[in-house]
PDB file of C-alpha atoms in Angstrom:
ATOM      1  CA  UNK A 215      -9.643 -48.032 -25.432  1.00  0.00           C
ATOM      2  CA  UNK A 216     -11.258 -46.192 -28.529  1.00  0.00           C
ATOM      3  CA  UNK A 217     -13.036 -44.260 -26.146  1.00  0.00           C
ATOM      4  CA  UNK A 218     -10.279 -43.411 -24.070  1.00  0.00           C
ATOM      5  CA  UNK A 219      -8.336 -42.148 -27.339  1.00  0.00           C
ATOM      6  CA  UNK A 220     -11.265 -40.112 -28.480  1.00  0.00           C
ATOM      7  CA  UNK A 221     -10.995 -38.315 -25.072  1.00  0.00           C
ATOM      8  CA  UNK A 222      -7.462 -37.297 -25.045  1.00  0.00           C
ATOM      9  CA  UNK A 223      -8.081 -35.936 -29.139  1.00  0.00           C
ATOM     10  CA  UNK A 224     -10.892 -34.134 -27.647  1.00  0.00           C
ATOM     11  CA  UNK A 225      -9.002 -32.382 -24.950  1.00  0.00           C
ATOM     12  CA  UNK A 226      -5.908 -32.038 -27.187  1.00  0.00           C
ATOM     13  CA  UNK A 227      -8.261 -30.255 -29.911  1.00  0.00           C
ATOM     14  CA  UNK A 228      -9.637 -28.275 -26.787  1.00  0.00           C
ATOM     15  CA  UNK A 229      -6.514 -27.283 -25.295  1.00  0.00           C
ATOM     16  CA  UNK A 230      -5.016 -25.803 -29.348  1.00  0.00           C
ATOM     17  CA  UNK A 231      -7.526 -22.961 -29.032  1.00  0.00           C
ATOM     18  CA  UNK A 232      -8.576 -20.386 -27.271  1.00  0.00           C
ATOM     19  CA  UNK A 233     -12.009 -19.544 -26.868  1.00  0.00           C
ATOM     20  CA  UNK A 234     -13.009 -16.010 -27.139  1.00  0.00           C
ATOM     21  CA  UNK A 235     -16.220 -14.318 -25.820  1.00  0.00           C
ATOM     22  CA  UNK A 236     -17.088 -10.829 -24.759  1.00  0.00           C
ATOM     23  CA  UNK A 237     -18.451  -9.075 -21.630  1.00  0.00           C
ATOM     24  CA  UNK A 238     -20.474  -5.784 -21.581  1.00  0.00           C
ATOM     25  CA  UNK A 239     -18.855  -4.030 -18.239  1.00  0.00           C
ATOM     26  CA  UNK A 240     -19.942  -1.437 -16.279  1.00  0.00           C
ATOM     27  CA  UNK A 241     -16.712   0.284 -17.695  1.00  0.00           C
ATOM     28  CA  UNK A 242     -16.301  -0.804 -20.911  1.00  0.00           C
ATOM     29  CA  UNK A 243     -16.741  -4.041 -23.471  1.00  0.00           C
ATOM     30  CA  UNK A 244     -14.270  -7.192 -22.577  1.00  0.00           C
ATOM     31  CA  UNK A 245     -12.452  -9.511 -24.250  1.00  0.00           C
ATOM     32  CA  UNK A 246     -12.606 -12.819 -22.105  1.00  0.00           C
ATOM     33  CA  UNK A 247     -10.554 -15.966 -23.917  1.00  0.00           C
ATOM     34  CA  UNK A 248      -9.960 -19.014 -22.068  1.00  0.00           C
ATOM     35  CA  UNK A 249      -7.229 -21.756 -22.825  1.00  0.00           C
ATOM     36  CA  UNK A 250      -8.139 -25.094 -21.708  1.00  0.00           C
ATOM     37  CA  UNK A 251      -8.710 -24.910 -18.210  1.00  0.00           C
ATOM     38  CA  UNK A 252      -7.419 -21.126 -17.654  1.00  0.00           C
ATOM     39  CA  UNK A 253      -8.109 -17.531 -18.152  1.00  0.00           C
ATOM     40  CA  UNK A 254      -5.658 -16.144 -20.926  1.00  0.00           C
ATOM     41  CA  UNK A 255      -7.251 -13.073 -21.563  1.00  0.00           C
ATOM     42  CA  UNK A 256      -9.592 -10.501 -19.624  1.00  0.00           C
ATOM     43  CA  UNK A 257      -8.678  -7.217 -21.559  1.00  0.00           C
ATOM     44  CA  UNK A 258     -10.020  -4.144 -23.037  1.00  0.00           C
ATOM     45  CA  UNK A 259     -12.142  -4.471 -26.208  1.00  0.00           C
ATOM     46  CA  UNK A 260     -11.296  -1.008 -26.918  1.00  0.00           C
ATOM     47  CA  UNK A 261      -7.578  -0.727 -25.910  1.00  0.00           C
ATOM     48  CA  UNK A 262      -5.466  -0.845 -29.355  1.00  0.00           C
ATOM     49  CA  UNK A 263      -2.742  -3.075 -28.301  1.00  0.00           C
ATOM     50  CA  UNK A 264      -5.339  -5.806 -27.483  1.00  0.00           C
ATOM     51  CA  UNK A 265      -5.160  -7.204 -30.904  1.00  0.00           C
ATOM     52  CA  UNK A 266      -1.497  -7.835 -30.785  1.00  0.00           C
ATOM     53  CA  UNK A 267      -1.284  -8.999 -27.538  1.00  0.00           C
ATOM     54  CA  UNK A 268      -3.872 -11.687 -28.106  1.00  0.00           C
ATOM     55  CA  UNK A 269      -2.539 -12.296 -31.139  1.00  0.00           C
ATOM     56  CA  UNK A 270       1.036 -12.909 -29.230  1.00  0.00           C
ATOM     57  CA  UNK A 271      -0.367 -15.065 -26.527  1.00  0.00           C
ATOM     58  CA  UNK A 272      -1.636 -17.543 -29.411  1.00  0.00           C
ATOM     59  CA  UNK A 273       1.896 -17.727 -30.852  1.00  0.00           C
ATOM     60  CA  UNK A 274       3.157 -18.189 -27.071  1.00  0.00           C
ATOM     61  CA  UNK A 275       0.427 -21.095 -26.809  1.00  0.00           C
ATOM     62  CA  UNK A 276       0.331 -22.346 -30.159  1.00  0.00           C
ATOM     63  CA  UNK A 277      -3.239 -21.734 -29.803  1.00  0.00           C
ATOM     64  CA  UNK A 278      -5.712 -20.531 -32.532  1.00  0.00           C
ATOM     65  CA  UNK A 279      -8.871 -18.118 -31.760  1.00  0.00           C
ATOM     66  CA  UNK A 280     -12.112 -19.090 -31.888  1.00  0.00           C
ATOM     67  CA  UNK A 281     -15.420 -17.196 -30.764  1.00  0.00           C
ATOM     68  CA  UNK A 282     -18.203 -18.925 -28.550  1.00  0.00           C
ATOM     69  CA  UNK A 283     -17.872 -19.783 -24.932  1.00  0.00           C
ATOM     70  CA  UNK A 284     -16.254 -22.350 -22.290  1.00  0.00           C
ATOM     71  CA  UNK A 285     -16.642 -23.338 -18.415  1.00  0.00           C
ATOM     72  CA  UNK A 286     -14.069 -20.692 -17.983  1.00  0.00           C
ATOM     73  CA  UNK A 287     -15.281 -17.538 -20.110  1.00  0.00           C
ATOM     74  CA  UNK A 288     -18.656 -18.659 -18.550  1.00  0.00           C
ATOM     75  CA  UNK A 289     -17.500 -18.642 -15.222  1.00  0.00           C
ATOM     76  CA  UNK A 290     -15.154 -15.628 -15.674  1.00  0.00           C
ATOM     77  CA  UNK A 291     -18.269 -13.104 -16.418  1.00  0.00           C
ATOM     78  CA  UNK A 292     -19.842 -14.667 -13.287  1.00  0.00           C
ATOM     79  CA  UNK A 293     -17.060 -13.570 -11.528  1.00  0.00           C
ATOM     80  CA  UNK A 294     -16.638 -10.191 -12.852  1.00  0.00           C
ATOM     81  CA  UNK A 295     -20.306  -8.959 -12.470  1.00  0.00           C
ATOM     82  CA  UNK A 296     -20.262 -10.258  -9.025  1.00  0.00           C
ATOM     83  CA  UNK A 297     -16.977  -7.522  -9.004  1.00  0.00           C
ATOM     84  CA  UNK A 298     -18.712  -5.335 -10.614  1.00  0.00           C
ATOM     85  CA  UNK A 299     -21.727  -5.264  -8.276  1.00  0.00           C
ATOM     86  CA  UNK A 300     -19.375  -5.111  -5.289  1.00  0.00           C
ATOM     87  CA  UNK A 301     -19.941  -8.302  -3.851  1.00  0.00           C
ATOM     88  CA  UNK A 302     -16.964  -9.914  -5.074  1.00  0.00           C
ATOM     89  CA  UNK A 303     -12.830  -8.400  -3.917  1.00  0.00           C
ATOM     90  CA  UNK A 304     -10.911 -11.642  -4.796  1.00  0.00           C
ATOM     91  CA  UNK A 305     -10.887 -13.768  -8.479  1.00  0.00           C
ATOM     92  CA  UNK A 306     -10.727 -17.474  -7.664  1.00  0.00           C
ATOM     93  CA  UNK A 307     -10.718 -18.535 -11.628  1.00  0.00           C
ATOM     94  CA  UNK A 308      -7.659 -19.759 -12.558  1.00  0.00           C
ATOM     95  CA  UNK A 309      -5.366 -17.997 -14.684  1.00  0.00           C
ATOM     96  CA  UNK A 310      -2.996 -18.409 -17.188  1.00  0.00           C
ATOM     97  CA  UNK A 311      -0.036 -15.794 -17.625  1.00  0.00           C
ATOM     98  CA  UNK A 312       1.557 -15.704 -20.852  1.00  0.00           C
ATOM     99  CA  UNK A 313       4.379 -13.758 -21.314  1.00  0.00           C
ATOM    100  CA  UNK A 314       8.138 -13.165 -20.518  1.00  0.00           C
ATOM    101  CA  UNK A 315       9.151 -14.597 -17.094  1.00  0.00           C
ATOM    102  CA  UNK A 316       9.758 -10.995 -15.519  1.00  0.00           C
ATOM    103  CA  UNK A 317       6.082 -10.208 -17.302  1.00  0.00           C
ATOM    104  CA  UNK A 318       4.879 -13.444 -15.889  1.00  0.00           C
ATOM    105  CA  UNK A 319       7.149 -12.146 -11.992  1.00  0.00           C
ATOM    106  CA  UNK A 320       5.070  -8.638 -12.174  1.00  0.00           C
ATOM    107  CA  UNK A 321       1.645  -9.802 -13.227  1.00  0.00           C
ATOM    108  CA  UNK A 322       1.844 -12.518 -10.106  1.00  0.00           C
ATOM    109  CA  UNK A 323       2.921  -9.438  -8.147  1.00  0.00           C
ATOM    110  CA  UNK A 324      -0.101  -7.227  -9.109  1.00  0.00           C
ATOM    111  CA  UNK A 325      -2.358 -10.128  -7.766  1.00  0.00           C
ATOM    112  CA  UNK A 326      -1.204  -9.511  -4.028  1.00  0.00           C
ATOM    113  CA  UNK A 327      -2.038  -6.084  -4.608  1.00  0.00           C
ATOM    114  CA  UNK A 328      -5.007  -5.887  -1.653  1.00  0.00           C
ATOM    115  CA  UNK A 329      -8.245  -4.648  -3.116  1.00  0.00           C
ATOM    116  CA  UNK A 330      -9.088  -1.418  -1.928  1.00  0.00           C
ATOM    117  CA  UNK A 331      -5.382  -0.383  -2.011  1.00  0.00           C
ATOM    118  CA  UNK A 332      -3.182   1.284  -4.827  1.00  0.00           C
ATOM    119  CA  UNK A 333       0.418   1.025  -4.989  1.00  0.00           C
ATOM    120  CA  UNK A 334       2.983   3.227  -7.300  1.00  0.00           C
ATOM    121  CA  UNK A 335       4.705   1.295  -9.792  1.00  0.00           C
ATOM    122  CA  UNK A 336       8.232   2.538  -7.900  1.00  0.00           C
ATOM    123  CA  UNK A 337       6.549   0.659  -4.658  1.00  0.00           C
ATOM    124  CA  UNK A 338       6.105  -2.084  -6.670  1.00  0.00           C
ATOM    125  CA  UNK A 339       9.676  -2.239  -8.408  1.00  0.00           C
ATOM    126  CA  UNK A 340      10.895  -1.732  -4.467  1.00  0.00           C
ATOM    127  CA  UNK A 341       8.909  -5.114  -3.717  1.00  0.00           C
ATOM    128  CA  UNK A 342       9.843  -6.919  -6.317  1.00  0.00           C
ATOM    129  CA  UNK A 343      13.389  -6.238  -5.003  1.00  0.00           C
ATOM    130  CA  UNK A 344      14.022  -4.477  -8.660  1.00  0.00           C
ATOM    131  CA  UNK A 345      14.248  -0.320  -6.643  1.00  0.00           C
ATOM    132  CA  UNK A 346      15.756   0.368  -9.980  1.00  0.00           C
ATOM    133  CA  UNK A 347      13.825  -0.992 -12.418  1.00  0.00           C
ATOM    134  CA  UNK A 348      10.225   0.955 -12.436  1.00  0.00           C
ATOM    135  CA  UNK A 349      10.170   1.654 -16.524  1.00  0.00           C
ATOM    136  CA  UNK A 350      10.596  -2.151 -16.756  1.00  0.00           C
ATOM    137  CA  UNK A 351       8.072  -2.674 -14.257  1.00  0.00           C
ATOM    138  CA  UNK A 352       5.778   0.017 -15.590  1.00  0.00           C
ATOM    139  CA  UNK A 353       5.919  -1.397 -19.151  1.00  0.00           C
ATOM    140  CA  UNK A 354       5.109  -5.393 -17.692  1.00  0.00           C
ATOM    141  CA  UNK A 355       2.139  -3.466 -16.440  1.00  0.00           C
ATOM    142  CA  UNK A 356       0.924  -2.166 -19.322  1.00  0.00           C
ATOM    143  CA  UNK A 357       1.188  -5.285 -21.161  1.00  0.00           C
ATOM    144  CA  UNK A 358      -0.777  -7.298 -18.334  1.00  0.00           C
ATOM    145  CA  UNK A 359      -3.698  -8.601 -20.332  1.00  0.00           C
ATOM    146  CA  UNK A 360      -5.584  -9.987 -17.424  1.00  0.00           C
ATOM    147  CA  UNK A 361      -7.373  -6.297 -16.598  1.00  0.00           C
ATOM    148  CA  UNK A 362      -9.429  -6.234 -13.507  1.00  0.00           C
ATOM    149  CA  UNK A 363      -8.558 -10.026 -12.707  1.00  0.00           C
ATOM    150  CA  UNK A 364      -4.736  -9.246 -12.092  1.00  0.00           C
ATOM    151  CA  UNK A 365      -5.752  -5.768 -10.867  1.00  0.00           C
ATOM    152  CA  UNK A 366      -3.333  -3.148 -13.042  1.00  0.00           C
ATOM    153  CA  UNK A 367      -5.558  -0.513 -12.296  1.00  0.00           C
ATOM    154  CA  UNK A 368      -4.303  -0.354  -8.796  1.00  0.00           C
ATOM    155  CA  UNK A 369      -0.986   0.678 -10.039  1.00  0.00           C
ATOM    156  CA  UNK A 370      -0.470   4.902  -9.414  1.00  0.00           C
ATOM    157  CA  UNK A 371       1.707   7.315 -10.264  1.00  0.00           C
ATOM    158  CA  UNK A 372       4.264   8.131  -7.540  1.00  0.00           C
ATOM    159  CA  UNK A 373       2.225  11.359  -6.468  1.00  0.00           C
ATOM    160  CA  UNK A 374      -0.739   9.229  -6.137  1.00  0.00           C
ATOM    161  CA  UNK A 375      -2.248  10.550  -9.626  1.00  0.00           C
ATOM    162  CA  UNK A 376      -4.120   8.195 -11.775  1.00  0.00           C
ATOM    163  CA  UNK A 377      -1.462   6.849 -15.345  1.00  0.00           C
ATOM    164  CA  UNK A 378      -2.136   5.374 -17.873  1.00  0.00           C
ATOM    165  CA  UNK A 379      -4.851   2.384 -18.500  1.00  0.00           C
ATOM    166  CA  UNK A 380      -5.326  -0.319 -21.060  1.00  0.00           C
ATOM    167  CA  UNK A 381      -9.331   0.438 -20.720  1.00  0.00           C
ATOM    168  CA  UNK A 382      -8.955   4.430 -20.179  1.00  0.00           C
ATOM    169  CA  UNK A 383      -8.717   6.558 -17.217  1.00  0.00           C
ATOM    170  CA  UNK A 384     -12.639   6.310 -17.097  1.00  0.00           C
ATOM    171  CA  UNK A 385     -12.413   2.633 -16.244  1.00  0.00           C
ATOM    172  CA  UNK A 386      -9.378   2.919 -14.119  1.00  0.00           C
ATOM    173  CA  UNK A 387     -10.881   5.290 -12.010  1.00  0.00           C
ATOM    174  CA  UNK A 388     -14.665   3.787 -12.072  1.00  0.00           C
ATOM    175  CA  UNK A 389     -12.682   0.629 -10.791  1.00  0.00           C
ATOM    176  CA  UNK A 390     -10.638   2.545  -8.138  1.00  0.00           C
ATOM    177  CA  UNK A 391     -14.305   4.038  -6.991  1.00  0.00           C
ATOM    178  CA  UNK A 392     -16.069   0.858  -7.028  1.00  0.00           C
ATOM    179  CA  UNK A 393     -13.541  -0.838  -4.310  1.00  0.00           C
ATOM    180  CA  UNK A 394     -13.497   2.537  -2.327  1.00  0.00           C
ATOM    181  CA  UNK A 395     -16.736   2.759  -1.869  1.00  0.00           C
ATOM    182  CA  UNK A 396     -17.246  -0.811  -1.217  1.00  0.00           C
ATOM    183  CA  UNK A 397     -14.459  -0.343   1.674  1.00  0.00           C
ATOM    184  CA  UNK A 398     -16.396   2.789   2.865  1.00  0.00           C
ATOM    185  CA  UNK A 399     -19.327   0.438   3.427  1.00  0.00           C
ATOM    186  CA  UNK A 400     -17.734  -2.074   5.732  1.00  0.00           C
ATOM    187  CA  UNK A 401     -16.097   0.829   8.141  1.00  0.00           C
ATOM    188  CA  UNK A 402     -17.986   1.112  11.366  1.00  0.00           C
ATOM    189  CA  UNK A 403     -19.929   4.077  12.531  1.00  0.00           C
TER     190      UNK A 403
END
């Protein structure tokens, strides 16, 4: 029984942080944080509303930071240098959205995006069934703070023109290349 007790204190104590490590990209230095069993955070090291965001996912969690590394960060790098590398279109780690429930609506909807493929953030309001709302759509976007695992960077301008990126239009558009050209390799001669 004592055993048993020390268990569920363990997970409990577990589950009241998250756990933050970092990943040197191709494109740019990550912030990885998981939250018990989940992803919580894949985002920009370098993008300036990072702070606050993490900082507002721990108030939506009740979580605390702290730096080192879990299962999940662990596994989450594995999965994004196998992206990275090209050998890897789909994330299978599970995630964790926390935000507003039409945040939570458009992030869910960025994860069907197909990879390979962009979308403009009026197609997306138009899928959502919200024609309308594209500035509400656009902002949930922006404040996705899964990058590259809930794939924002597929999200274009209506003229097909790169916008605006958490990580910079240098990482948007090494990350738009990257699945291109991995596409371009599987068509036949």
């Amino acid at each position: 029984m004592f055993v048993l007790l020390l268990h569920k204190l363990r997970i409990f104590a577990h589950m009241s942080c998250i756990i933050l490590s970092s990943y040197c990209s191709p494109a740019g230095e990550m912030i990885v944080g998981s939250y018990g069993d989940s992803l919580c955070i894949c985002d920009w090291a370098g993008c300036s509303r990072a702070r606050a965001d993490i900082d507002r996912i721990c108030r939506s969690l009740g979580a605390e930071l702290r730096r080192g590394s879990s299962e999940v960060t662990e596994r989450a790098v594995d999965e994004l240098s196998e992206y990275f590398a090209g050998v890897r279109r789909d994330f299978t780690i599970p995630v964790l959205f926390a935000g507003t429930d039409f945040q939570r609506v458009v992030w869910h909807k960025l994860s069907q995006i197909p990879y390979g493929a962009t979308v403009s953030y009026g197609e997306l309001a138009r899928r959502m069934g919200y024609p309308k709302s594209i500035r509400a759509v656009a902002a949930a976007v922006a404040a996705n703070p899964m990058s590259v695992v809930v794939p924002c960077h597929r999200v274009v301008g209506s003229d097909g023109r790169l916008t605006g990126y958490r990580g910079g239009m240098e990482a948007k558009n090494l990350l738009l290349s990257l699945e291109a050209a991995a596409c371009d390799r599987e068509l036949p001669l």
